[in-house]
Amino acid sequence: MAKSKRPKAKSRAAAKKPARKVVKLAARKPAKTNGNGKSNGLPKPSNKPYGQAGLALQGVRILDFTHVQSGPTCTQLLAYMGADVMKVERPGAGDITRGQLRDVPNADSLYFTMLNGTKRSITIDSKHPKGMDILNRMIKTCDVLVENFAPGALDRMGLTWEYIHKLNPRMIVASVKGFGPGPYEECKVYENVAQCAGGAASTTGFREGPPLVTGAQIGDSGTGLHLALGIVTALYQRVRTGRGQRVLAAMQDGVLNLCRVKLRDQQRLAHGPLTEYSQFSEGVPFGKAVPRAGNDSGGGQPAWLLKCKGWETDPDAYIYFITQAPVWAEICDLIGEPTWKTDPDYATPKARLPRLKSIFARIEQWTETKTKFEVMEICNKVDIPVGPILSMKEIAEDESLRKTGTVVEVDHPVRGKYLTVGNPIKLSDSPAKVERSPLLGEHTEEILSKVLGYKAAEIADIKKSGAITAPDKSKAAA
Ligand code: COA
């Protein structure tokens, strides 16, 4: 990591300050060093214009052993924030998603390209002795190893925590697994398994229907996000302790964390019905567990999905309408029911609860006369929170998302231009670095020579050994 500058010695002016402040300053200035001999103090604030003081994670090197979605989401975010992410892939094959759901023949799929931007790719056969030598050098050189193999796979490669920690005590080893320690810890897990086991599926969908998985990849990408937070936190702690640690984000835990409000409701059930669920206004009794709530709001402000003009032919002509209590009067005026403002059956949130179904039916009579964008415009003028259902087509074409860098077009040497999701987290001093994904092994030699210090002759030897190249099928057949 980039060295932090030592704080400057206290100036004479500071020394003259009142005693209380001096004590405070003295307490703040640790003057201690960590195991690396680096100062723990912060440097003085940069004078460089915002956005020109380097990227947030500049200097952090990542050995990226991730594949499919959860792990790659994590490392892509770290790369956007400036980390040097070196993705290790099996020679000749690479991340399995390179070839999954291909839309352009022989080009890396969008599945791969949209999850592996801004990274470098190095091919290494981890089961080849020379491949292991390269990995050893990477472990000594990198700050973080990120992996999401099936349980035990990293250990089977010989890369146990003990081994890695001995080789590089500063290394952070971060893993995504399906489950944390317990009865299912050995299981392989994909997105929807996590959605089911983390409480999302049982609480999603309509009461009359089966459990439903959501389109948002909360199990994979959601866990990748959790892992990224764990990694930067461990990097921060390492500044003080000088040592690495293990970071685990289990997909079940990540999904549950995102379903926290449903665990809230499970506990509320013990004290009575969940009055904001439309089931309550329909007089349907609650069972023992949190039911599926359709499009009910997850919070205390009743809401529902309503049809807008054109819904008969456009599957996305809907608006999400929240009857937030403070703007009830504005809602009544808009839909042409001004008497509801004072009518005791409608005037208070409590009085409205058993009537929500008919209230939303009345609001829908109004929204059906307008497009979702018209409803959006009219309602937002008077602070009524509403949300248009945007199709992926509308999102892909949305100019404002392009402007903010949330949707980015990048150019790829094989597939040409494609859209990707840029960094959803905006840092005012660290512009996102969003670049295309690497070709398989595109940076193998560059990393071997420039990062790991191999000489040209050594690289030639490694190449011959088969540790970084796919086995020659024609020779194998001969
Ligand atoms: N060189 C040589 N071998 C390599 C290699 C390389 N560069 N990279 C990976 N491998 C090997 C591993 O050593 C392992 O072999 P082993 O089982 O013989 O020890 C194998 O490739 C990878 O195995 P695995 O992770 O089991 O892949 P899989 O395709 O069978 O399973 C998952 C995929 C996603 C189900 C599984 O990895 C998993 O459960 N991961 C944790 C949870 C997770 O992240 N799920 C979400 C995915 S989006």
Short mmCIF file of N, CA and C in Angstrom, two decimals, residues 258-414:
data_model
loop_
_atom_site.label_atom_id
_atom_site.label_comp_id
_atom_site.label_asym_id
_atom_site.label_seq_id
_atom_site.Cartn_x
_atom_site.Cartn_y
_atom_site.Cartn_z
N LEU A 258 -29.96 -8.32 4.30
CA LEU A 258 -30.80 -7.49 3.44
C LEU A 258 -32.29 -7.72 3.73
N CYS A 259 -32.60 -8.82 4.41
CA CYS A 259 -34.00 -9.12 4.77
C CYS A 259 -34.28 -8.79 6.23
N ARG A 260 -33.46 -7.96 6.78
CA ARG A 260 -33.56 -7.62 8.21
C ARG A 260 -34.98 -7.22 8.62
N VAL A 261 -35.67 -6.46 7.75
CA VAL A 261 -37.01 -5.98 8.14
C VAL A 261 -38.00 -7.14 8.27
N LYS A 262 -37.71 -8.24 7.61
CA LYS A 262 -38.62 -9.39 7.70
C LYS A 262 -38.40 -10.13 9.03
N LEU A 263 -37.18 -10.12 9.51
CA LEU A 263 -36.93 -10.70 10.83
C LEU A 263 -37.56 -9.78 11.91
N ARG A 264 -37.54 -8.50 11.61
CA ARG A 264 -38.24 -7.54 12.49
C ARG A 264 -39.72 -7.93 12.57
N ASP A 265 -40.33 -8.16 11.39
CA ASP A 265 -41.76 -8.49 11.38
C ASP A 265 -42.05 -9.83 12.05
N GLN A 266 -41.12 -10.77 11.93
CA GLN A 266 -41.31 -12.07 12.58
C GLN A 266 -41.49 -11.87 14.09
N GLN A 267 -40.70 -10.97 14.65
CA GLN A 267 -40.79 -10.73 16.10
C GLN A 267 -42.04 -9.93 16.46
N ARG A 268 -42.43 -9.03 15.54
CA ARG A 268 -43.65 -8.24 15.80
C ARG A 268 -44.89 -9.12 15.81
N LEU A 269 -44.83 -10.18 15.01
CA LEU A 269 -45.99 -11.09 14.92
C LEU A 269 -46.41 -11.63 16.28
N ALA A 270 -45.43 -11.78 17.18
CA ALA A 270 -45.74 -12.32 18.51
C ALA A 270 -46.65 -11.36 19.29
N HIS A 271 -46.69 -10.11 18.84
CA HIS A 271 -47.46 -9.10 19.59
C HIS A 271 -48.72 -8.65 18.85
N GLY A 272 -49.04 -9.35 17.78
CA GLY A 272 -50.28 -8.99 17.07
C GLY A 272 -50.06 -8.96 15.58
N PRO A 273 -51.16 -8.73 14.82
CA PRO A 273 -51.06 -8.76 13.36
C PRO A 273 -50.21 -7.62 12.81
N LEU A 274 -49.69 -7.84 11.63
CA LEU A 274 -48.86 -6.81 10.96
C LEU A 274 -49.83 -5.89 10.21
N THR A 275 -50.18 -4.80 10.86
CA THR A 275 -51.30 -3.99 10.37
C THR A 275 -51.03 -3.32 9.03
N GLU A 276 -49.77 -3.14 8.68
CA GLU A 276 -49.50 -2.45 7.41
C GLU A 276 -49.53 -3.42 6.23
N TYR A 277 -49.61 -4.73 6.50
CA TYR A 277 -49.71 -5.70 5.40
C TYR A 277 -51.15 -5.67 4.88
N SER A 278 -51.33 -5.74 3.57
CA SER A 278 -52.71 -5.65 3.04
C SER A 278 -53.55 -6.84 3.51
N GLN A 279 -52.90 -7.91 3.87
CA GLN A 279 -53.59 -9.08 4.45
C GLN A 279 -54.46 -8.65 5.64
N PHE A 280 -53.95 -7.68 6.40
CA PHE A 280 -54.69 -7.20 7.57
C PHE A 280 -55.98 -6.51 7.14
N SER A 281 -55.85 -5.62 6.14
CA SER A 281 -57.05 -4.89 5.71
C SER A 281 -58.03 -5.84 5.03
N GLU A 282 -57.54 -6.96 4.54
CA GLU A 282 -58.44 -7.93 3.89
C GLU A 282 -59.04 -8.90 4.91
N GLY A 283 -58.63 -8.77 6.14
CA GLY A 283 -59.19 -9.63 7.20
C GLY A 283 -58.68 -11.06 7.17
N VAL A 284 -57.54 -11.28 6.51
CA VAL A 284 -56.98 -12.64 6.44
C VAL A 284 -56.06 -12.84 7.65
N PRO A 285 -56.32 -13.88 8.46
CA PRO A 285 -55.49 -14.04 9.66
C PRO A 285 -54.04 -14.38 9.32
N PHE A 286 -53.14 -14.00 10.21
CA PHE A 286 -51.72 -14.28 10.02
C PHE A 286 -51.38 -15.66 10.56
N GLY A 287 -50.39 -16.32 9.96
CA GLY A 287 -49.93 -17.61 10.46
C GLY A 287 -48.78 -17.41 11.43
N LYS A 288 -47.91 -18.45 11.51
CA LYS A 288 -46.83 -18.36 12.50
C LYS A 288 -45.60 -17.62 11.98
N ALA A 289 -45.47 -17.60 10.64
CA ALA A 289 -44.27 -16.95 10.07
C ALA A 289 -44.67 -15.76 9.23
N VAL A 290 -43.71 -14.88 8.98
CA VAL A 290 -43.96 -13.68 8.16
C VAL A 290 -44.46 -14.12 6.78
N PRO A 291 -45.59 -13.61 6.36
CA PRO A 291 -46.12 -14.04 5.05
C PRO A 291 -45.51 -13.26 3.89
N ARG A 292 -45.80 -13.73 2.69
CA ARG A 292 -45.40 -12.95 1.51
C ARG A 292 -46.34 -11.75 1.44
N ALA A 293 -45.77 -10.61 1.08
CA ALA A 293 -46.55 -9.37 1.19
C ALA A 293 -46.81 -8.71 -0.15
N GLY A 294 -46.62 -9.47 -1.24
CA GLY A 294 -46.89 -8.88 -2.55
C GLY A 294 -46.12 -7.59 -2.74
N ASN A 295 -46.82 -6.53 -3.08
CA ASN A 295 -46.15 -5.25 -3.29
C ASN A 295 -46.35 -4.28 -2.13
N ASP A 296 -46.73 -4.83 -0.98
CA ASP A 296 -46.85 -3.96 0.19
C ASP A 296 -45.51 -3.31 0.49
N SER A 297 -45.59 -2.15 1.12
CA SER A 297 -44.35 -1.49 1.51
C SER A 297 -43.72 -2.24 2.68
N GLY A 298 -42.40 -2.23 2.73
CA GLY A 298 -41.72 -2.91 3.85
C GLY A 298 -41.63 -2.02 5.07
N GLY A 299 -42.10 -0.78 4.95
CA GLY A 299 -41.97 0.15 6.07
C GLY A 299 -43.33 0.53 6.65
N GLY A 300 -43.36 1.62 7.33
CA GLY A 300 -44.58 2.01 8.03
C GLY A 300 -45.52 2.86 7.20
N GLN A 301 -45.17 3.13 5.94
CA GLN A 301 -46.03 3.96 5.09
C GLN A 301 -46.68 3.05 4.06
N PRO A 302 -48.00 2.83 4.14
CA PRO A 302 -48.65 1.91 3.21
C PRO A 302 -48.43 2.30 1.75
N ALA A 303 -48.22 1.28 0.92
CA ALA A 303 -47.92 1.55 -0.49
C ALA A 303 -48.37 0.37 -1.34
N TRP A 304 -48.49 0.60 -2.63
CA TRP A 304 -48.88 -0.49 -3.54
C TRP A 304 -48.48 -0.11 -4.95
N LEU A 305 -48.46 -1.11 -5.81
CA LEU A 305 -48.12 -0.92 -7.22
C LEU A 305 -49.41 -0.67 -8.00
N LEU A 306 -49.45 0.42 -8.76
CA LEU A 306 -50.69 0.80 -9.43
C LEU A 306 -50.51 0.90 -10.95
N LYS A 307 -51.57 0.55 -11.64
CA LYS A 307 -51.55 0.61 -13.10
C LYS A 307 -51.50 2.07 -13.57
N CYS A 308 -50.81 2.27 -14.69
CA CYS A 308 -50.82 3.59 -15.31
C CYS A 308 -51.33 3.45 -16.74
N LYS A 309 -51.48 4.60 -17.39
CA LYS A 309 -51.99 4.60 -18.77
C LYS A 309 -51.13 3.66 -19.63
N GLY A 310 -51.77 2.82 -20.39
CA GLY A 310 -51.05 1.93 -21.31
C GLY A 310 -50.72 0.56 -20.73
N TRP A 311 -51.18 0.28 -19.51
CA TRP A 311 -50.78 -0.97 -18.86
C TRP A 311 -51.28 -2.21 -19.61
N GLU A 312 -52.33 -2.01 -20.44
CA GLU A 312 -52.91 -3.16 -21.15
C GLU A 312 -51.90 -3.74 -22.13
N THR A 313 -51.03 -2.89 -22.69
CA THR A 313 -50.08 -3.38 -23.70
C THR A 313 -48.63 -3.30 -23.22
N ASP A 314 -48.36 -2.43 -22.24
CA ASP A 314 -46.98 -2.27 -21.77
C ASP A 314 -46.84 -2.91 -20.39
N PRO A 315 -46.06 -4.01 -20.28
CA PRO A 315 -45.97 -4.71 -19.00
C PRO A 315 -45.29 -3.88 -17.89
N ASP A 316 -44.70 -2.77 -18.27
CA ASP A 316 -44.03 -1.95 -17.25
C ASP A 316 -44.71 -0.61 -17.01
N ALA A 317 -45.97 -0.50 -17.45
CA ALA A 317 -46.71 0.78 -17.24
C ALA A 317 -47.34 0.77 -15.84
N TYR A 318 -46.51 0.87 -14.84
CA TYR A 318 -46.96 0.84 -13.44
C TYR A 318 -46.20 1.89 -12.65
N ILE A 319 -46.78 2.28 -11.54
CA ILE A 319 -46.09 3.20 -10.64
C ILE A 319 -46.22 2.65 -9.22
N TYR A 320 -45.17 2.80 -8.44
CA TYR A 320 -45.25 2.42 -7.03
C TYR A 320 -45.66 3.66 -6.26
N PHE A 321 -46.75 3.56 -5.52
CA PHE A 321 -47.36 4.74 -4.91
C PHE A 321 -47.35 4.60 -3.39
N ILE A 322 -46.73 5.55 -2.73
CA ILE A 322 -46.62 5.50 -1.26
C ILE A 322 -47.55 6.54 -0.65
N THR A 323 -48.47 6.08 0.20
CA THR A 323 -49.41 7.03 0.83
C THR A 323 -48.78 7.52 2.14
N GLN A 324 -47.71 8.26 1.96
CA GLN A 324 -47.00 8.78 3.13
C GLN A 324 -47.94 9.72 3.91
N ALA A 325 -48.02 9.49 5.22
CA ALA A 325 -49.00 10.22 6.03
C ALA A 325 -48.93 11.75 5.89
N PRO A 326 -47.75 12.36 5.96
CA PRO A 326 -47.72 13.83 5.91
C PRO A 326 -48.27 14.42 4.61
N VAL A 327 -48.36 13.63 3.54
CA VAL A 327 -48.88 14.21 2.28
C VAL A 327 -50.27 13.64 1.93
N TRP A 328 -50.95 13.14 2.93
CA TRP A 328 -52.29 12.57 2.70
C TRP A 328 -53.23 13.61 2.08
N ALA A 329 -53.17 14.84 2.56
CA ALA A 329 -54.05 15.90 2.04
C ALA A 329 -53.79 16.11 0.54
N GLU A 330 -52.51 16.13 0.17
CA GLU A 330 -52.16 16.33 -1.24
C GLU A 330 -52.67 15.17 -2.10
N ILE A 331 -52.59 13.95 -1.55
CA ILE A 331 -53.08 12.78 -2.29
C ILE A 331 -54.59 12.92 -2.51
N CYS A 332 -55.32 13.30 -1.47
CA CYS A 332 -56.78 13.44 -1.57
C CYS A 332 -57.14 14.46 -2.64
N ASP A 333 -56.43 15.61 -2.65
CA ASP A 333 -56.73 16.64 -3.65
C ASP A 333 -56.46 16.12 -5.06
N LEU A 334 -55.32 15.44 -5.23
CA LEU A 334 -54.96 14.96 -6.57
C LEU A 334 -55.99 14.00 -7.14
N ILE A 335 -56.43 13.06 -6.30
CA ILE A 335 -57.33 12.02 -6.83
C ILE A 335 -58.81 12.45 -6.81
N GLY A 336 -59.05 13.66 -6.33
CA GLY A 336 -60.42 14.17 -6.34
C GLY A 336 -61.28 13.66 -5.20
N GLU A 337 -60.66 13.45 -4.05
CA GLU A 337 -61.43 13.03 -2.86
C GLU A 337 -61.11 13.96 -1.69
N PRO A 338 -61.36 15.29 -1.85
CA PRO A 338 -60.96 16.24 -0.80
C PRO A 338 -61.63 15.96 0.55
N THR A 339 -62.78 15.31 0.54
CA THR A 339 -63.47 15.09 1.84
C THR A 339 -62.73 14.06 2.69
N TRP A 340 -61.90 13.21 2.04
CA TRP A 340 -61.13 12.20 2.80
C TRP A 340 -60.13 12.86 3.77
N LYS A 341 -59.87 14.14 3.55
CA LYS A 341 -58.90 14.83 4.43
C LYS A 341 -59.46 14.94 5.85
N THR A 342 -60.79 15.08 5.93
CA THR A 342 -61.40 15.27 7.26
C THR A 342 -62.32 14.12 7.67
N ASP A 343 -62.73 13.31 6.72
CA ASP A 343 -63.60 12.16 7.02
C ASP A 343 -62.89 11.25 8.03
N PRO A 344 -63.53 10.99 9.21
CA PRO A 344 -62.85 10.19 10.24
C PRO A 344 -62.47 8.79 9.77
N ASP A 345 -63.12 8.29 8.73
CA ASP A 345 -62.75 6.97 8.20
C ASP A 345 -61.43 6.99 7.42
N TYR A 346 -61.00 8.20 7.04
CA TYR A 346 -59.82 8.30 6.17
C TYR A 346 -58.75 9.27 6.71
N ALA A 347 -59.12 10.11 7.63
CA ALA A 347 -58.24 11.23 7.99
C ALA A 347 -56.94 10.80 8.69
N THR A 348 -56.95 9.68 9.39
CA THR A 348 -55.73 9.29 10.10
C THR A 348 -55.18 7.97 9.54
N PRO A 349 -53.87 7.77 9.68
CA PRO A 349 -53.26 6.52 9.19
C PRO A 349 -53.95 5.30 9.78
N LYS A 350 -54.30 5.36 11.07
CA LYS A 350 -54.92 4.22 11.73
C LYS A 350 -56.30 3.92 11.11
N ALA A 351 -57.05 4.98 10.86
CA ALA A 351 -58.39 4.79 10.27
C ALA A 351 -58.28 4.22 8.86
N ARG A 352 -57.21 4.57 8.16
CA ARG A 352 -57.07 4.11 6.77
C ARG A 352 -56.66 2.63 6.68
N LEU A 353 -55.98 2.14 7.72
CA LEU A 353 -55.40 0.79 7.63
C LEU A 353 -56.38 -0.28 7.15
N PRO A 354 -57.60 -0.38 7.73
CA PRO A 354 -58.49 -1.45 7.25
C PRO A 354 -59.10 -1.17 5.87
N ARG A 355 -58.84 0.02 5.33
CA ARG A 355 -59.45 0.40 4.04
C ARG A 355 -58.42 0.52 2.91
N LEU A 356 -57.22 0.02 3.14
CA LEU A 356 -56.15 0.29 2.18
C LEU A 356 -56.48 -0.22 0.78
N LYS A 357 -57.10 -1.39 0.72
CA LYS A 357 -57.38 -1.97 -0.60
C LYS A 357 -58.26 -1.03 -1.43
N SER A 358 -59.33 -0.53 -0.80
CA SER A 358 -60.23 0.34 -1.57
C SER A 358 -59.59 1.71 -1.81
N ILE A 359 -58.74 2.14 -0.90
CA ILE A 359 -58.06 3.43 -1.11
C ILE A 359 -57.14 3.33 -2.33
N PHE A 360 -56.37 2.24 -2.38
CA PHE A 360 -55.46 2.11 -3.53
C PHE A 360 -56.24 1.92 -4.84
N ALA A 361 -57.39 1.26 -4.75
CA ALA A 361 -58.21 1.10 -5.96
C ALA A 361 -58.65 2.48 -6.46
N ARG A 362 -58.96 3.37 -5.53
CA ARG A 362 -59.38 4.72 -5.92
C ARG A 362 -58.20 5.51 -6.50
N ILE A 363 -57.05 5.36 -5.88
CA ILE A 363 -55.87 6.09 -6.39
C ILE A 363 -55.54 5.56 -7.81
N GLU A 364 -55.73 4.26 -7.98
CA GLU A 364 -55.42 3.67 -9.29
C GLU A 364 -56.34 4.20 -10.39
N GLN A 365 -57.59 4.49 -10.01
CA GLN A 365 -58.49 5.09 -11.02
C GLN A 365 -57.86 6.38 -11.57
N TRP A 366 -57.14 7.08 -10.69
CA TRP A 366 -56.48 8.32 -11.11
C TRP A 366 -55.20 8.02 -11.90
N THR A 367 -54.35 7.10 -11.37
CA THR A 367 -53.07 6.84 -12.06
C THR A 367 -53.29 6.23 -13.44
N GLU A 368 -54.41 5.51 -13.61
CA GLU A 368 -54.67 4.89 -14.92
C GLU A 368 -54.91 5.92 -16.02
N THR A 369 -55.18 7.14 -15.62
CA THR A 369 -55.44 8.18 -16.63
C THR A 369 -54.14 8.89 -17.04
N LYS A 370 -53.03 8.51 -16.42
CA LYS A 370 -51.76 9.20 -16.67
C LYS A 370 -50.66 8.17 -16.98
N THR A 371 -49.63 8.62 -17.71
CA THR A 371 -48.47 7.72 -17.89
C THR A 371 -47.69 7.71 -16.57
N LYS A 372 -46.83 6.72 -16.41
CA LYS A 372 -46.06 6.64 -15.15
C LYS A 372 -45.17 7.88 -14.97
N PHE A 373 -44.71 8.43 -16.08
CA PHE A 373 -43.84 9.62 -15.96
C PHE A 373 -44.67 10.86 -15.60
N GLU A 374 -45.90 10.90 -16.09
CA GLU A 374 -46.78 12.02 -15.71
C GLU A 374 -47.10 11.95 -14.21
N VAL A 375 -47.40 10.73 -13.73
CA VAL A 375 -47.69 10.57 -12.30
C VAL A 375 -46.48 11.01 -11.49
N MET A 376 -45.32 10.59 -11.96
CA MET A 376 -44.05 10.94 -11.28
C MET A 376 -43.93 12.47 -11.17
N GLU A 377 -44.16 13.14 -12.27
CA GLU A 377 -43.98 14.59 -12.29
C GLU A 377 -45.01 15.30 -11.38
N ILE A 378 -46.26 14.87 -11.52
CA ILE A 378 -47.32 15.54 -10.75
C ILE A 378 -47.11 15.30 -9.24
N CYS A 379 -46.84 14.05 -8.89
CA CYS A 379 -46.72 13.71 -7.46
C CYS A 379 -45.48 14.33 -6.82
N ASN A 380 -44.38 14.31 -7.54
CA ASN A 380 -43.15 14.84 -6.93
C ASN A 380 -43.22 16.33 -6.67
N LYS A 381 -44.04 17.01 -7.49
CA LYS A 381 -44.21 18.46 -7.26
C LYS A 381 -44.80 18.72 -5.88
N VAL A 382 -45.62 17.78 -5.39
CA VAL A 382 -46.23 17.99 -4.06
C VAL A 382 -45.68 16.98 -3.04
N ASP A 383 -44.48 16.50 -3.34
CA ASP A 383 -43.74 15.67 -2.37
C ASP A 383 -44.34 14.30 -2.06
N ILE A 384 -45.17 13.78 -2.98
CA ILE A 384 -45.70 12.43 -2.76
C ILE A 384 -44.66 11.45 -3.33
N PRO A 385 -44.16 10.54 -2.49
CA PRO A 385 -43.13 9.64 -3.01
C PRO A 385 -43.73 8.54 -3.89
N VAL A 386 -43.31 8.52 -5.15
CA VAL A 386 -43.78 7.50 -6.09
C VAL A 386 -42.57 7.03 -6.91
N GLY A 387 -42.69 5.86 -7.50
CA GLY A 387 -41.57 5.36 -8.31
C GLY A 387 -42.07 4.66 -9.55
N PRO A 388 -41.63 5.11 -10.73
CA PRO A 388 -42.07 4.44 -11.95
C PRO A 388 -41.39 3.08 -12.08
N ILE A 389 -42.09 2.10 -12.59
CA ILE A 389 -41.44 0.81 -12.88
C ILE A 389 -40.65 1.03 -14.16
N LEU A 390 -39.33 1.02 -14.05
CA LEU A 390 -38.50 1.24 -15.24
C LEU A 390 -38.06 -0.11 -15.80
N SER A 391 -38.23 -0.27 -17.09
CA SER A 391 -37.76 -1.50 -17.73
C SER A 391 -36.25 -1.41 -17.89
N MET A 392 -35.60 -2.55 -18.13
CA MET A 392 -34.15 -2.52 -18.36
C MET A 392 -33.83 -1.71 -19.62
N LYS A 393 -34.77 -1.72 -20.58
CA LYS A 393 -34.55 -0.93 -21.80
C LYS A 393 -34.49 0.56 -21.44
N GLU A 394 -35.44 0.97 -20.61
CA GLU A 394 -35.49 2.38 -20.22
C GLU A 394 -34.23 2.76 -19.43
N ILE A 395 -33.78 1.84 -18.59
CA ILE A 395 -32.58 2.12 -17.79
C ILE A 395 -31.34 2.20 -18.69
N ALA A 396 -31.27 1.27 -19.65
CA ALA A 396 -30.11 1.26 -20.56
C ALA A 396 -30.04 2.55 -21.37
N GLU A 397 -31.20 3.14 -21.63
CA GLU A 397 -31.23 4.34 -22.48
C GLU A 397 -31.27 5.64 -21.66
N ASP A 398 -31.26 5.52 -20.36
CA ASP A 398 -31.42 6.70 -19.48
C ASP A 398 -30.15 7.58 -19.52
N GLU A 399 -30.32 8.78 -20.02
CA GLU A 399 -29.18 9.69 -20.15
C GLU A 399 -28.57 10.08 -18.81
N SER A 400 -29.44 10.27 -17.79
CA SER A 400 -28.90 10.75 -16.52
C SER A 400 -28.01 9.68 -15.87
N LEU A 401 -28.35 8.40 -16.07
CA LEU A 401 -27.51 7.34 -15.49
C LEU A 401 -26.16 7.27 -16.21
N ARG A 402 -26.17 7.61 -17.49
CA ARG A 402 -24.88 7.67 -18.23
C ARG A 402 -24.04 8.82 -17.68
N LYS A 403 -24.72 9.95 -17.45
CA LYS A 403 -23.98 11.15 -17.00
C LYS A 403 -23.30 10.91 -15.66
N THR A 404 -23.97 10.19 -14.77
CA THR A 404 -23.38 10.00 -13.44
C THR A 404 -22.36 8.85 -13.42
N GLY A 405 -22.25 8.13 -14.55
CA GLY A 405 -21.30 7.02 -14.58
C GLY A 405 -21.85 5.75 -13.93
N THR A 406 -23.16 5.71 -13.72
CA THR A 406 -23.75 4.49 -13.16
C THR A 406 -23.92 3.46 -14.28
N VAL A 407 -24.24 3.96 -15.48
CA VAL A 407 -24.22 3.08 -16.66
C VAL A 407 -23.10 3.60 -17.56
N VAL A 408 -22.19 2.70 -17.93
CA VAL A 408 -21.01 3.12 -18.69
C VAL A 408 -20.87 2.25 -19.94
N GLU A 409 -20.52 2.89 -21.06
CA GLU A 409 -20.24 2.11 -22.27
C GLU A 409 -18.73 1.94 -22.38
N VAL A 410 -18.29 0.72 -22.53
CA VAL A 410 -16.85 0.47 -22.70
C VAL A 410 -16.64 -0.29 -24.00
N ASP A 411 -15.40 -0.25 -24.50
CA ASP A 411 -15.11 -0.89 -25.78
C ASP A 411 -14.24 -2.12 -25.55
N HIS A 412 -14.59 -3.20 -26.21
CA HIS A 412 -13.88 -4.46 -26.00
C HIS A 412 -13.29 -4.91 -27.34
N PRO A 413 -12.05 -5.39 -27.33
CA PRO A 413 -11.41 -5.70 -28.62
C PRO A 413 -12.10 -6.81 -29.41
N VAL A 414 -12.83 -7.69 -28.75
CA VAL A 414 -13.49 -8.77 -29.50
C VAL A 414 -14.98 -8.49 -29.68
#
